């Protein structure tokens, strides 16, 4: 990693401040070729981690911007290497010209996630912390950000390390007795580790059990809005979105395909799916929309069943009711509550039934409370919630490896056969902690990142 990398770290949008970042041994000397301090002193002599004022110039010496620069010698930097940052005015043209000047001075373009990858390889952060960086960048709620921030500080790693160390001690004890029979080492009795294996399996299961909450936290709740035609499904989506996202008319069957919109309801992100009205129809296009509605319901975390409370229930309503009866998370909105009600909560076989009006907004607070109660997680958003699919798969394999080892122990297998499963569990955990992570896995992890991070 002797080469010097550079990238814009603040994106390409217009902003007040834009940052160009360099990293690598000797990067300050590359930076000095394009940056002159106002006081004439070289940047390498500037106080570490202190902003200094100067001029950023192109290869011909023409000034690009008057900006601030900060030099941070390694290993006490983000990447663990020497770093320099230029804090410029946030014009994309300025940043592009500054970056081009830096490349001409000897740096090369950074690849996706290369700064964070170097931080991991240089021991500045563990793998779980590195992966949490992108989750922190992409967080859509304060809760998701808090959990990602906790993982950046190593909360998940701290939960996994004792388990990995315990398994390592078990294997080390066995191999020590096997390889050094003449040494004064306590006899290896596999049965003595039975309780420990059980405790390790229980700890991994507790981590795995947070994954569903983690997915909701990370991507939001997929919520399908269903009902027969013309009951107010599209009006509900428009109300929640805060603008006319969907065309609303009194003509039944206006919505012929699923329409998606992301909204925040309280502290919960909803991935709303407005579906075509569910009914029997001879219209081929509308029928295709109804079929897609049925598929959306199957993949949804939440179904919001909209019913026109001002009209008696019909066979079409009953079809929707039958479809929703066996689903886990259903909220019924008795829409048009501003009109004289005909349908009562007692007429419907559901627990969460809310009088609602897309016209007046009545029931919005009750809907918010119902959603938050339904998807409120038991684990605190402190970094202990598992959100990463790759990590989930690895921890699942580690858990299954320990279960297999416990089964072998109960069946009287020889220690070497049992410890084969233990070592497989350790290998899987290493893919999360970085203890045994392969180069191809590392590359795949950092491909998720943006350039400049």
Coordinates of C-alpha atoms in Angstrom, one line a residue:
X1 CA 0.0 0.0 0.0
X2 CA 2.9 2.4 -0.8
X3 CA 0.9 4.3 -3.4
X4 CA -1.0 7.4 -2.6
X5 CA -4.7 7.5 -3.2
X6 CA -7.1 10.5 -3.5
X7 CA -10.8 11.1 -3.9
X8 CA -13.6 13.5 -3.2
X9 CA -15.2 12.4 0.1
X10 CA -18.3 14.6 0.0
X11 CA -20.0 13.5 -3.2
X12 CA -20.6 15.5 -6.4
X13 CA -23.5 17.7 -5.3
X14 CA -23.2 21.4 -4.8
X15 CA -22.6 22.2 -1.1
X16 CA -20.9 24.8 1.1
X17 CA -17.9 22.7 1.8
X18 CA -16.3 19.9 -0.3
X19 CA -13.5 17.6 0.9
X20 CA -10.7 16.0 -1.1
X21 CA -8.9 13.3 0.9
X22 CA -5.4 11.8 0.3
X23 CA -3.9 8.8 2.1
X24 CA -0.6 7.0 1.9
X25 CA 3.0 7.4 3.0
X26 CA 4.4 10.7 1.8
X27 CA 1.0 12.1 0.7
X28 CA 1.9 15.4 2.3
X29 CA 4.7 15.9 -0.2
X30 CA 2.2 15.3 -3.1
X31 CA -0.2 17.8 -1.4
X32 CA 2.6 20.4 -1.1
X33 CA 3.0 20.4 -4.9
X34 CA -0.6 21.8 -5.3
X35 CA -1.1 23.7 -2.0
X36 CA 0.7 26.7 -0.7
X37 CA 0.1 28.0 2.8
X38 CA -0.7 31.7 3.2
X39 CA 2.3 32.1 5.6
X40 CA 4.6 30.4 3.1
X41 CA 5.6 27.5 5.3
X42 CA 5.3 23.9 3.9
X43 CA 2.3 21.9 4.8
X44 CA 4.5 19.2 6.3
X45 CA 5.5 21.6 9.0
X46 CA 1.9 22.5 9.9
X47 CA 0.6 21.3 13.3
X48 CA -0.9 17.9 13.1
X49 CA -4.7 17.8 12.9
X50 CA -4.9 21.6 12.6
X51 CA -6.6 23.4 9.7
X52 CA -4.3 25.8 7.9
X53 CA -5.3 28.3 5.2
X54 CA -3.7 28.3 1.7
X55 CA -4.2 28.2 -2.1
X56 CA -5.0 25.1 -4.1
X57 CA -3.5 25.3 -7.6
X58 CA -3.5 23.4 -10.9
X59 CA -0.5 22.0 -12.7
X60 CA 0.2 25.3 -14.3
X61 CA 0.2 27.2 -11.0
X62 CA -3.2 28.8 -11.5
X63 CA -5.2 29.1 -8.3
X64 CA -8.3 26.8 -8.2
X65 CA -9.5 27.7 -4.7
X66 CA -8.5 29.3 -1.5
X67 CA -9.2 26.6 1.0
X68 CA -8.1 24.9 4.3
X69 CA -5.9 21.9 4.6
X70 CA -5.2 19.5 7.4
X71 CA -2.3 17.0 7.7
X72 CA -2.6 14.0 10.0
X73 CA 0.5 11.8 10.3
X74 CA 0.0 8.0 10.6
X75 CA -0.8 5.9 12.5
X76 CA -3.2 8.2 14.3
X77 CA -5.4 8.8 11.3
X78 CA -8.6 7.3 9.9
X79 CA -6.6 4.9 7.6
X80 CA -3.6 4.5 9.9
X81 CA -1.5 6.1 7.2
X82 CA -0.4 9.7 6.6
X83 CA -3.5 11.6 5.4
X84 CA -4.2 15.1 4.0
X85 CA -7.6 16.7 3.5
X86 CA -8.5 19.8 1.5
X87 CA -11.6 21.6 2.7
X88 CA -12.7 23.5 -0.4
X89 CA -15.7 25.4 -1.5
X90 CA -18.3 22.8 -2.5
X91 CA -18.5 23.4 -6.2
X92 CA -18.2 20.2 -8.2
X93 CA -16.1 22.0 -10.7
X94 CA -13.7 23.2 -8.0
X95 CA -13.4 19.7 -6.5
X96 CA -12.9 18.1 -9.9
X97 CA -10.1 20.5 -10.8
X98 CA -8.5 20.1 -7.5
X99 CA -8.6 16.3 -7.7
X100 CA -7.1 16.4 -11.2
X101 CA -4.3 18.5 -10.0
X102 CA -3.6 16.1 -7.2
X103 CA -3.5 13.1 -9.7
X104 CA -1.0 15.0 -11.9
X105 CA 1.1 15.5 -8.8
X106 CA 1.5 11.8 -8.2
X107 CA -1.6 10.4 -6.5
X108 CA -4.0 7.8 -8.1
X109 CA -7.8 7.6 -7.9
X110 CA -9.1 5.7 -4.8
X111 CA -11.3 2.7 -5.5
X112 CA -14.6 2.1 -3.8
X113 CA -14.2 1.9 0.0
X114 CA -10.4 2.0 -0.3
X115 CA -9.9 4.4 2.6
X116 CA -11.9 2.3 5.0
X117 CA -10.3 -0.9 3.6
X118 CA -6.9 0.5 4.5
X119 CA -8.2 1.4 7.9
X120 CA -9.2 -2.3 8.4
X121 CA -5.9 -3.7 6.9
X122 CA -3.9 -1.3 9.1
X123 CA -5.7 -2.4 12.2
X124 CA -7.5 0.9 12.8
X125 CA -10.9 -0.9 12.9
X126 CA -12.2 -4.5 12.9
X127 CA -14.2 -5.9 10.1
X128 CA -17.6 -5.4 11.8
X129 CA -16.7 -1.8 12.3
X130 CA -15.7 -1.3 8.7
X131 CA -18.9 -2.8 7.4
X132 CA -20.9 -0.6 9.7
X133 CA -19.5 2.5 8.2
X134 CA -21.6 2.1 5.0
X135 CA -24.7 1.4 7.1
X136 CA -24.1 4.6 9.0
X137 CA -23.8 6.5 5.7
X138 CA -27.0 5.0 4.4
X139 CA -29.1 5.2 7.6
X140 CA -32.5 6.6 7.1
X141 CA -33.6 6.9 10.8
X142 CA -32.0 8.0 14.0
X143 CA -32.4 4.4 15.3
X144 CA -30.6 2.9 12.3
X145 CA -27.8 5.5 12.6
X146 CA -27.4 4.8 16.4
X147 CA -27.1 1.0 15.8
X148 CA -24.6 1.5 13.0
X149 CA -22.6 3.9 15.1
X150 CA -22.5 1.3 17.9
X151 CA -21.1 -1.2 15.5
X152 CA -18.5 1.2 14.2
X153 CA -17.2 1.4 17.8
X154 CA -17.0 -2.4 17.9
X155 CA -20.1 -3.5 19.9
X156 CA -20.8 -6.6 17.7
X157 CA -17.1 -7.5 17.7
X158 CA -17.1 -7.4 21.5
X159 CA -20.0 -9.9 21.6
X160 CA -18.2 -12.3 19.2
X161 CA -14.7 -12.2 20.6
X162 CA -15.3 -14.1 23.9
X163 CA -17.1 -16.8 21.9
X164 CA -14.3 -17.1 19.4
X165 CA -11.7 -17.1 22.2
X166 CA -13.5 -19.8 24.1
X167 CA -13.6 -22.1 21.1
X168 CA -10.0 -21.3 20.4
X169 CA -9.0 -22.3 24.0
X170 CA -10.9 -25.6 23.6
X171 CA -9.1 -26.5 20.3
X172 CA -5.7 -25.3 21.7
X173 CA -6.1 -27.5 24.8
X174 CA -6.8 -30.6 22.7
X175 CA -3.9 -30.0 20.3
X176 CA -1.5 -29.2 23.1
X177 CA -2.2 -32.5 24.8
X178 CA -2.0 -34.3 21.5
X179 CA 1.2 -32.7 20.3
X180 CA 3.0 -32.6 23.7
X181 CA 2.1 -35.8 25.6
X182 CA 5.2 -35.5 27.9
X183 CA 4.4 -32.0 29.1
X184 CA 2.6 -31.2 32.3
X185 CA -0.7 -30.3 30.7
X186 CA -4.1 -31.0 32.2
X187 CA -5.8 -34.0 30.6
X188 CA -8.2 -33.1 27.8
X189 CA -11.8 -34.2 28.7
X190 CA -14.2 -33.1 26.0
X191 CA -17.2 -33.6 28.4
X192 CA -15.8 -30.7 30.5
X193 CA -16.5 -28.4 27.6
X194 CA -20.2 -29.4 27.1
X195 CA -21.6 -26.5 29.2
X196 CA -19.3 -24.0 27.4
X197 CA -20.4 -25.2 24.0
X198 CA -24.0 -24.8 25.0
X199 CA -23.4 -21.3 26.3
X200 CA -21.6 -20.3 23.1
X201 CA -24.5 -21.7 21.0
X202 CA -27.0 -19.7 23.1
X203 CA -25.0 -16.5 22.7
X204 CA -24.8 -16.9 18.9
X205 CA -28.5 -17.6 18.8
X206 CA -29.2 -14.4 20.7
X207 CA -27.3 -12.5 18.1
X208 CA -29.0 -14.2 15.2
X209 CA -32.5 -13.5 16.7
X210 CA -32.0 -9.8 16.3
X211 CA -31.6 -10.1 12.5
X212 CA -35.3 -9.7 11.6
X213 CA -35.4 -6.5 13.7
X214 CA -32.2 -5.4 12.0
X215 CA -33.7 -5.8 8.5
X216 CA -36.7 -3.7 9.5
X217 CA -34.3 -1.1 11.0
X218 CA -32.1 -1.1 7.9
X219 CA -34.5 -1.3 4.9
X220 CA -37.8 -0.3 6.5
X221 CA -41.2 -2.1 6.6
X222 CA -42.5 -3.3 3.3
X223 CA -46.2 -2.3 3.6
X224 CA -48.8 -3.4 1.0
X225 CA -52.0 -1.3 0.9
X226 CA -54.8 -3.6 -0.2
X227 CA -58.6 -3.4 -0.6
X228 CA -61.2 -3.5 -3.3
X229 CA -61.3 -0.7 -5.9
X230 CA -62.2 2.8 -4.9
X231 CA -61.9 2.5 -1.1
X232 CA -59.1 5.1 -0.8
X233 CA -55.9 3.1 -1.1
X234 CA -54.2 5.6 -3.4
X235 CA -55.6 8.5 -1.3
X236 CA -53.9 6.9 1.7
X237 CA -50.6 6.6 0.0
X238 CA -50.8 10.3 -1.1
X239 CA -51.8 11.3 2.5
X240 CA -48.8 9.4 4.0
X241 CA -46.4 10.7 1.3
X242 CA -47.5 14.3 1.7
X243 CA -48.1 14.9 -2.0
X244 CA -50.2 13.5 -4.9
X245 CA -48.0 10.6 -5.7
X246 CA -50.8 8.6 -7.3
X247 CA -53.7 9.7 -9.6
X248 CA -57.0 9.5 -7.6
X249 CA -60.4 9.4 -9.4
X250 CA -63.8 8.0 -8.7
X251 CA -63.4 5.6 -11.5
X252 CA -62.8 2.1 -10.1
X253 CA -59.7 0.3 -11.3
X254 CA -57.6 3.5 -11.9
X255 CA -54.5 1.8 -10.2
X256 CA -53.5 -1.0 -12.5
X257 CA -50.0 -1.7 -11.2
X258 CA -48.2 -1.6 -7.9
X259 CA -46.8 1.9 -7.0
X260 CA -44.1 2.3 -4.4
X261 CA -43.2 5.2 -2.2
X262 CA -41.0 5.5 0.9
X263 CA -42.4 7.4 3.9
X264 CA -41.5 7.8 7.5
X265 CA -44.3 7.2 10.0
X266 CA -43.1 8.1 13.5
X267 CA -39.7 6.5 13.8
X268 CA -40.5 3.7 11.3
X269 CA -39.7 3.8 7.6
X270 CA -42.5 2.3 5.5
X271 CA -41.8 1.1 1.9
X272 CA -45.4 1.6 0.8
X273 CA -46.8 -0.4 -2.0
X274 CA -50.1 0.8 -3.4
X275 CA -51.8 -2.1 -5.1
X276 CA -54.5 -2.5 -7.7
X277 CA -58.0 -3.0 -6.3
X278 CA -58.5 -6.7 -5.7
X279 CA -61.6 -8.0 -7.6
X280 CA -62.6 -10.3 -10.5
X281 CA -62.2 -8.4 -13.7
X282 CA -62.3 -9.2 -17.5
X283 CA -59.8 -6.4 -18.2
X284 CA -56.5 -8.2 -19.0
X285 CA -54.3 -5.3 -17.8
X286 CA -56.3 -4.8 -14.6
X287 CA -56.1 -8.5 -14.0
X288 CA -52.3 -8.4 -14.2
X289 CA -52.4 -5.6 -11.7
X290 CA -54.5 -7.7 -9.3
X291 CA -52.1 -10.6 -9.7
X292 CA -49.2 -8.3 -8.8
X293 CA -51.1 -7.1 -5.8
X294 CA -51.4 -10.6 -4.5
X295 CA -47.6 -11.1 -4.9
X296 CA -47.0 -7.8 -3.1
X297 CA -49.1 -9.1 -0.1
X298 CA -47.0 -12.3 0.1
X299 CA -43.7 -10.4 0.3
X300 CA -44.9 -7.7 2.7
X301 CA -44.0 -7.2 6.3
X302 CA -47.2 -5.4 6.9
X303 CA -50.6 -5.3 5.1
X304 CA -52.8 -2.3 5.5
X305 CA -56.3 -3.3 4.5
X306 CA -58.4 -0.3 3.5
X307 CA -62.2 -0.6 3.8
X308 CA -64.9 1.9 3.0
X309 CA -66.7 2.1 6.3
X310 CA -69.6 4.2 4.8
X311 CA -70.7 1.2 2.6
X312 CA -71.7 -2.3 3.5
X313 CA -69.1 -5.1 3.1
X314 CA -69.2 -6.8 -0.3
X315 CA -68.0 -10.1 -1.7
X316 CA -64.9 -8.2 -2.9
X317 CA -64.2 -7.0 0.6
X318 CA -64.7 -10.6 1.8
X319 CA -62.1 -11.8 -0.7
X320 CA -59.6 -9.4 0.8
X321 CA -60.5 -10.4 4.3
X322 CA -60.0 -14.1 3.5
X323 CA -56.6 -13.3 2.0
X324 CA -55.5 -11.4 5.1
X325 CA -56.9 -13.6 7.8
X326 CA -53.8 -15.8 8.1
X327 CA -51.2 -13.0 7.8
X328 CA -49.2 -12.0 10.9
X329 CA -49.2 -8.2 10.6
X330 CA -52.5 -6.6 9.4
X331 CA -53.9 -3.2 10.2
X332 CA -57.4 -2.4 9.0
X333 CA -58.3 1.2 8.2
X334 CA -62.0 1.9 8.2
X335 CA -61.7 4.8 5.8
X336 CA -64.2 7.6 5.2
X337 CA -64.9 7.9 8.9
X338 CA -66.0 11.4 8.3
X339 CA -69.2 9.9 6.8
X340 CA -71.9 7.9 8.6
X341 CA -70.3 4.6 9.5
X342 CA -71.9 1.3 8.3
X343 CA -69.1 -1.1 8.9
X344 CA -68.1 -1.6 12.6
X345 CA -64.9 -3.0 14.0
X346 CA -66.9 -6.0 15.3
X347 CA -67.7 -6.9 11.7
X348 CA -64.1 -7.7 10.9
X349 CA -61.9 -10.5 12.3
X350 CA -58.8 -8.5 13.0
X351 CA -57.3 -7.0 16.2
X352 CA -55.9 -3.7 14.8
X353 CA -58.8 -1.8 13.4
X354 CA -58.7 2.0 13.1
X355 CA -61.3 4.5 12.1
X356 CA -59.6 6.6 9.5
X357 CA -60.2 9.5 7.0
X358 CA -57.8 10.3 4.2
X359 CA -59.9 13.5 3.8
X360 CA -59.5 14.9 7.4
X361 CA -56.5 13.0 8.7
X362 CA -58.4 11.4 11.5
X363 CA -56.7 8.2 12.7
X364 CA -53.2 9.1 11.6
X365 CA -51.9 9.2 15.2
X366 CA -53.5 5.8 15.9
X367 CA -52.0 4.3 12.7
X368 CA -48.5 5.6 13.7
X369 CA -48.8 4.1 17.2
X370 CA -50.0 0.8 15.8
X371 CA -47.1 0.5 13.3
X372 CA -44.5 1.5 15.9
X373 CA -45.9 -1.0 18.5
X374 CA -46.1 -3.7 15.9
X375 CA -42.4 -3.3 14.8
X376 CA -40.8 -2.1 18.0
X377 CA -37.8 -4.2 18.6
X378 CA -36.8 -5.7 21.9
X379 CA -33.0 -5.1 21.4
X380 CA -31.7 -1.6 22.0
X381 CA -30.2 0.2 18.9
X382 CA -26.7 0.3 20.4
X383 CA -24.9 -1.8 17.8
X384 CA -26.0 -5.1 19.1
X385 CA -28.7 -5.6 16.4
X386 CA -27.5 -7.7 13.4
X387 CA -28.3 -5.9 10.1
X388 CA -25.8 -7.4 7.7
X389 CA -26.8 -10.4 5.5
X390 CA -23.2 -11.6 5.1
X391 CA -22.6 -11.5 8.8
X392 CA -25.9 -13.2 9.5
X393 CA -24.9 -16.1 7.1
X394 CA -21.5 -16.5 8.7
X395 CA -22.8 -16.4 12.3
X396 CA -25.6 -18.9 11.3
X397 CA -22.9 -21.3 10.0
X398 CA -20.9 -20.9 13.2
X399 CA -24.1 -21.6 15.3
X400 CA -24.8 -24.7 13.2
X401 CA -21.2 -25.9 13.6
X402 CA -21.4 -25.7 17.4
X403 CA -24.8 -27.5 17.4
X404 CA -23.2 -30.2 15.3
X405 CA -20.2 -30.4 17.7
X406 CA -22.7 -30.7 20.7
X407 CA -24.6 -33.5 18.9
X408 CA -21.3 -35.3 18.2
X409 CA -20.4 -35.0 21.8
X410 CA -23.7 -36.5 23.0
X411 CA -23.3 -39.4 20.5
X412 CA -19.8 -40.2 21.8
X413 CA -17.8 -39.1 18.8
X414 CA -14.0 -38.9 19.3
X415 CA -12.6 -35.5 20.2
X416 CA -11.0 -34.9 16.8
X417 CA -14.3 -35.5 15.0
X418 CA -16.1 -33.1 17.4
X419 CA -13.4 -30.4 17.1
X420 CA -13.7 -30.5 13.3
X421 CA -17.1 -28.9 13.7
X422 CA -15.7 -26.5 16.3
X423 CA -13.0 -25.4 13.9
X424 CA -15.5 -24.9 11.1
X425 CA -17.5 -22.7 13.5
X426 CA -14.4 -20.7 14.3
X427 CA -13.7 -20.3 10.6
X428 CA -17.2 -19.0 10.0
X429 CA -16.9 -16.5 12.9
X430 CA -13.6 -15.4 11.5
X431 CA -15.4 -14.2 8.3
X432 CA -17.2 -11.7 10.6
X433 CA -14.4 -10.7 12.9
X434 CA -11.7 -10.7 10.3
X435 CA -9.6 -13.4 12.1
X436 CA -9.5 -15.6 9.0
X437 CA -11.1 -13.4 6.4
X438 CA -10.0 -14.2 2.8
X439 CA -8.9 -11.6 0.3
X440 CA -11.9 -12.2 -2.0
X441 CA -14.3 -11.7 0.9
X442 CA -12.6 -8.5 1.9
X443 CA -12.8 -7.2 -1.7
X444 CA -16.5 -8.0 -1.9
X445 CA -17.2 -6.3 1.4
X446 CA -15.7 -3.0 0.3
X447 CA -17.3 -3.0 -3.1
X448 CA -20.5 -1.7 -1.3
X449 CA -18.8 1.5 -0.4
X450 CA -18.8 4.8 -2.3
X451 CA -15.5 6.2 -3.7
X452 CA -14.0 8.6 -1.1
X453 CA -14.9 6.6 2.0

